[in-house]
Amino acid sequence: MIETKLIRNLSIIAHVDHGKSTLSDRILELTHAVDPRLMREQYLDSMDIERERGITIKAQNVRVSWKGYTLHLIDTPGHVDFGYEVSRSLAACEGVILLVDASQGIEAQTLANCYLALENDLEIVAALNKIDLPAADPDRYAQEIETVLGIPADSIIRVSAKTGLGVDSLLDAVVDRIPAPVGNPNDPLRALIFDSIYDQYRGVVSSLRVMDGMLRSSDKLRFLQAGTLHGVEEIGVRTPIQVPIAELGPGEVGYLITGIKDIGQARSGETVTWQEGGATEPLEGYQEAKPMVFCGLYPIDGDEFEDLRESLEKLKLNDSSFTYEPESSVALGFGFRCGFLGLLHMEIVRERLEREFNLSLIATAPSVEYKVTLEGKDEAYVIDNPSEMPSAHSIVKIEEPYLEINILSPTEYTGAVMDLCQTRRGDMLQMNYISPERIELRYKIPLAEVVMDFFDVLKSRTKGYASLDYEPSGYFESDLVKLDILLNAVPVDAFSTIIHKSKAYDYGRKMTVKLRELIPRQLFDVPIQAAIGGRIIARETVKARRKDVLAKCYGGDISRKRKLLEKQKEGKKKMKNIGRVEVPQEAFISALRLDDTN
């Protein structure tokens, strides 16, 4: 057992691309945790998708030694969609390194993560990174941190995670400023699971932090929330490779394998204690993450439905912030309605399902949760799927979720940002000048307007300099309608959407034009219509394939040719009445692709 006074538990938090993973690499090198021959960039990012995109998706923990102290370091994601990973990681720490880019200064997620750390009463060690860049201005941004966050400028450590400059001073500051964990080794065991992954050979591997008592490799354990009993198969620490050890004491972070195969029994936030004489009160755990964006996931091959169910169960263990429930679609068959924290989160989950579980999937257009109040009913009911929307004449009102968004931008782009927010139905709440060159804008805006391409458009309008953070603001009444897409007068539920009345025509026009290009020609004319209730607002037609029936009819009376053409026309009409429009899977995938529909 390590003495608690020699332990420091910390997370690295920052805005996207401010150097968290690179700093983790330098710390691993400086503390000789990894053999120099095996060292690689983004060492703690274990997934291929993280390396390709250059972003951290999953928080990773590692134990390193520095001047006689044991540091438990957690590298966290920076993107707003993965804020839930950050909040879980902070529950296992006593302090954080708040990293700020010395060439960009405070960004929206810097503020959000800093406030998250303050809410958890954590000690903050501020550091300015990338001081080796020509554009770096550490003095100016140190002053900005002091003005905005109240952290004294002279206490901010200056480092270059790329070259390693100043990283040793940062580790010294961590040891000096972050308090040691508290916990009594003689109390009953209480350990908090803050992450789990599924290993197909060993079952569930849980990351946990021991709060009180001792966890030994010979223990029989009780999982308090699940109410299940298990024996320890292995406990250990990540250095960063998994190293089995005999015991974990208070304040220590490690992993636990108990041979659990039922993935629902080791959720994040679970409290582990002894089977005999253990604690009776569980630790506080985590607040359930609330999904904000919903879409349907369907296997391209209907036989893969059960494989998709098993894959979602396994992924849910590793990422408890998304939800899923079965649903069926006339066009797409059986699938699942899934809820995500944001659009990037949705993309990542879908890509992980396809890569890690070898599935081929179609995702429907993303939507959000609406509250619908019907005539004669006091209570509103929640819908997240356009196909569940009742008929318009029975609806009293529809409420949609709003966000409070926080945008930090250079002042020269203020007009462009305000114009974007206003076209997306946003209402300004506040405008603050952080410095003469940078402005903070707060807007109340519908979630449906943000989930599609808001962030991409914001970045393009500000040449990449603006940053965005958001939090839910509640439900408010809006003038919304359900827009159906009809193929040959039959609604296709996969293309239905709920949209603001003022934007319905543009969306309907775009969808009908796109589908006309994607749907192959049939033996009869196929009308593609966008409709609100019984009113058609846009229409395109896929013209029929025609056989040249006059090829053999040369010479002779014109009436003979006309007779053949009329006969063909009658046949087309009959086919149209009984025919079914064949829509290839590629057309669904292309039509539902987010970047094209907006």
Short mmCIF file of C-alpha atoms in Angstrom, two decimals, residues 2-176:
data_model
loop_
_atom_site.label_atom_id
_atom_site.label_comp_id
_atom_site.label_asym_id
_atom_site.label_seq_id
_atom_site.Cartn_x
_atom_site.Cartn_y
_atom_site.Cartn_z
CA ILE A 2 1.22 3.51 -0.86
CA GLU A 3 0.91 6.20 1.83
CA THR A 4 -1.85 8.64 0.86
CA LYS A 5 0.44 11.65 1.45
CA LEU A 6 2.63 10.41 -1.44
CA ILE A 7 -0.30 10.15 -3.91
CA ARG A 8 -1.57 12.84 -6.28
CA ASN A 9 -4.67 12.21 -8.44
CA LEU A 10 -5.19 14.64 -11.32
CA SER A 11 -6.85 15.15 -14.72
CA ILE A 12 -5.65 17.26 -17.63
CA ILE A 13 -8.50 19.46 -18.90
CA ALA A 14 -8.51 21.93 -21.79
CA HIS A 15 -10.26 23.06 -24.96
CA VAL A 16 -9.95 20.89 -28.10
CA ASP A 17 -6.42 20.80 -29.57
CA HIS A 18 -4.71 22.72 -26.76
CA GLY A 19 -2.22 19.86 -26.23
CA LYS A 20 -3.59 17.50 -23.55
CA SER A 21 -2.49 14.26 -25.22
CA THR A 22 0.90 15.71 -26.20
CA LEU A 23 1.49 16.81 -22.59
CA SER A 24 0.57 13.28 -21.45
CA ASP A 25 3.22 11.93 -23.88
CA ARG A 26 5.91 14.22 -22.41
CA ILE A 27 4.95 13.24 -18.84
CA LEU A 28 5.25 9.54 -19.78
CA GLU A 29 8.71 10.22 -21.24
CA LEU A 30 9.89 12.39 -18.33
CA THR A 31 8.80 9.83 -15.72
CA HIS A 32 10.27 6.92 -17.77
CA ALA A 33 6.90 5.14 -17.76
CA VAL A 34 7.32 3.97 -21.37
CA ASP A 35 10.36 2.44 -23.04
CA PRO A 36 11.70 5.09 -25.49
CA ARG A 37 11.71 2.46 -28.27
CA LEU A 38 7.95 1.89 -27.81
CA MET A 39 7.00 5.56 -27.46
CA ARG A 40 4.61 6.98 -30.06
CA GLU A 41 2.51 10.14 -30.42
CA GLN A 42 -0.84 10.21 -28.55
CA TYR A 43 0.32 7.16 -26.58
CA LEU A 44 -2.75 7.06 -24.34
CA ASP A 45 -5.22 7.32 -27.25
CA SER A 46 -5.80 3.62 -27.83
CA MET A 47 -8.49 3.70 -30.55
CA ASP A 48 -7.61 4.00 -34.26
CA ILE A 49 -10.42 6.52 -34.68
CA GLU A 50 -8.78 8.80 -32.05
CA ARG A 51 -5.46 8.72 -33.89
CA GLU A 52 -7.04 9.39 -37.29
CA ARG A 53 -9.12 12.33 -36.09
CA GLY A 54 -6.43 13.64 -33.71
CA ILE A 55 -8.92 13.92 -30.83
CA THR A 56 -9.34 12.12 -27.52
CA ILE A 57 -12.71 10.36 -27.20
CA LYS A 58 -12.20 8.20 -24.11
CA ALA A 59 -10.55 9.35 -20.88
CA GLN A 60 -7.45 7.22 -20.15
CA ASN A 61 -5.67 6.76 -16.82
CA VAL A 62 -2.03 5.94 -16.09
CA ARG A 63 0.18 5.69 -12.95
CA VAL A 64 3.61 7.37 -13.06
CA SER A 65 6.29 8.14 -10.43
CA TRP A 66 7.88 11.57 -9.91
CA LYS A 67 10.47 12.34 -7.22
CA GLY A 68 9.11 9.72 -4.81
CA TYR A 69 5.45 10.60 -5.42
CA THR A 70 2.88 8.45 -7.25
CA LEU A 71 0.81 10.41 -9.77
CA HIS A 72 -2.46 9.01 -11.14
CA LEU A 73 -2.97 10.93 -14.36
CA ILE A 74 -6.22 10.98 -16.40
CA ASP A 75 -6.09 12.39 -19.95
CA THR A 76 -9.60 13.66 -20.81
CA PRO A 77 -11.36 14.61 -24.09
CA GLY A 78 -11.71 18.30 -25.00
CA HIS A 79 -14.74 18.31 -27.33
CA VAL A 80 -18.02 19.55 -25.84
CA ASP A 81 -19.80 16.29 -26.86
CA PHE A 82 -17.54 14.34 -24.50
CA GLY A 83 -17.94 16.60 -21.46
CA TYR A 84 -19.54 13.65 -19.68
CA GLU A 85 -16.19 11.80 -19.84
CA VAL A 86 -14.54 14.81 -18.19
CA SER A 87 -17.09 15.04 -15.35
CA ARG A 88 -16.66 11.31 -14.57
CA SER A 89 -12.87 11.65 -14.52
CA LEU A 90 -12.97 14.60 -12.12
CA ALA A 91 -14.81 12.47 -9.53
CA ALA A 92 -11.62 10.37 -9.20
CA CYS A 93 -9.29 13.38 -8.68
CA GLU A 94 -8.25 16.03 -6.16
CA GLY A 95 -6.87 18.45 -8.73
CA VAL A 96 -6.52 19.34 -12.42
CA ILE A 97 -4.00 20.78 -14.83
CA LEU A 98 -5.88 23.47 -16.78
CA LEU A 99 -4.08 23.78 -20.11
CA VAL A 100 -4.44 26.93 -22.25
CA ASP A 101 -2.92 27.48 -25.71
CA ALA A 102 -0.45 30.42 -25.47
CA SER A 103 -1.27 31.44 -29.06
CA GLN A 104 -5.09 31.35 -28.72
CA GLY A 105 -5.92 32.06 -25.06
CA ILE A 106 -9.10 31.07 -23.26
CA GLU A 107 -11.68 29.22 -25.38
CA ALA A 108 -15.28 28.23 -24.63
CA GLN A 109 -14.43 24.73 -23.36
CA THR A 110 -11.62 26.14 -21.21
CA LEU A 111 -14.26 28.07 -19.28
CA ALA A 112 -16.68 25.13 -19.13
CA ASN A 113 -14.05 22.68 -17.85
CA CYS A 114 -12.70 25.19 -15.35
CA TYR A 115 -16.17 25.74 -13.86
CA LEU A 116 -16.63 21.95 -13.76
CA ALA A 117 -13.42 21.63 -11.73
CA LEU A 118 -14.52 24.42 -9.35
CA GLU A 119 -17.90 22.71 -8.83
CA ASN A 120 -16.00 19.58 -7.75
CA ASP A 121 -13.81 21.65 -5.32
CA LEU A 122 -10.63 20.67 -7.14
CA GLU A 123 -7.28 22.45 -6.98
CA ILE A 124 -6.46 24.06 -10.35
CA VAL A 125 -2.87 24.22 -11.64
CA ALA A 126 -2.98 26.52 -14.70
CA ALA A 127 -0.43 26.13 -17.51
CA LEU A 128 0.14 27.96 -20.80
CA ASN A 129 1.13 25.50 -23.52
CA LYS A 130 2.79 25.96 -26.95
CA ILE A 131 5.08 28.79 -25.78
CA ASP A 132 7.54 27.67 -28.51
CA LEU A 133 5.20 28.85 -31.29
CA PRO A 134 6.06 32.13 -33.10
CA ALA A 135 2.48 33.35 -32.50
CA ALA A 136 2.62 32.64 -28.74
CA ASP A 137 1.94 35.60 -26.43
CA PRO A 138 2.14 34.07 -22.92
CA ASP A 139 2.20 37.40 -21.03
CA ARG A 140 -1.00 38.62 -22.65
CA TYR A 141 -2.88 35.34 -22.16
CA ALA A 142 -1.63 34.90 -18.58
CA GLN A 143 -3.22 38.28 -17.86
CA GLU A 144 -6.41 37.14 -19.65
CA ILE A 145 -6.58 34.01 -17.44
CA GLU A 146 -6.18 36.18 -14.34
CA THR A 147 -8.92 38.57 -15.50
CA VAL A 148 -11.44 35.92 -16.55
CA LEU A 149 -10.75 33.03 -14.14
CA GLY A 150 -9.10 34.80 -11.22
CA ILE A 151 -5.96 32.62 -11.28
CA PRO A 152 -2.91 34.82 -10.48
CA ALA A 153 -0.79 35.36 -13.60
CA ASP A 154 2.49 34.76 -11.74
CA SER A 155 1.32 31.27 -10.65
CA ILE A 156 0.69 30.11 -14.23
CA ILE A 157 3.37 27.72 -15.46
CA ARG A 158 4.65 28.07 -19.02
CA VAL A 159 5.35 24.89 -20.94
CA SER A 160 5.83 23.44 -24.39
CA ALA A 161 4.31 19.96 -24.48
CA LYS A 162 5.93 19.45 -27.89
CA THR A 163 9.54 20.10 -26.81
CA GLY A 164 9.13 19.20 -23.12
CA LEU A 165 10.17 22.68 -21.94
CA GLY A 166 8.80 23.44 -18.45
CA VAL A 167 7.03 20.07 -18.00
CA ASP A 168 9.27 19.20 -15.01
CA SER A 169 8.27 22.49 -13.31
CA LEU A 170 4.61 21.62 -13.99
CA LEU A 171 4.99 18.22 -12.27
CA ASP A 172 6.69 19.92 -9.30
CA ALA A 173 3.73 22.32 -9.06
CA VAL A 174 1.29 19.37 -9.18
CA VAL A 175 3.07 17.74 -6.21
CA ASP A 176 3.20 21.05 -4.27
#
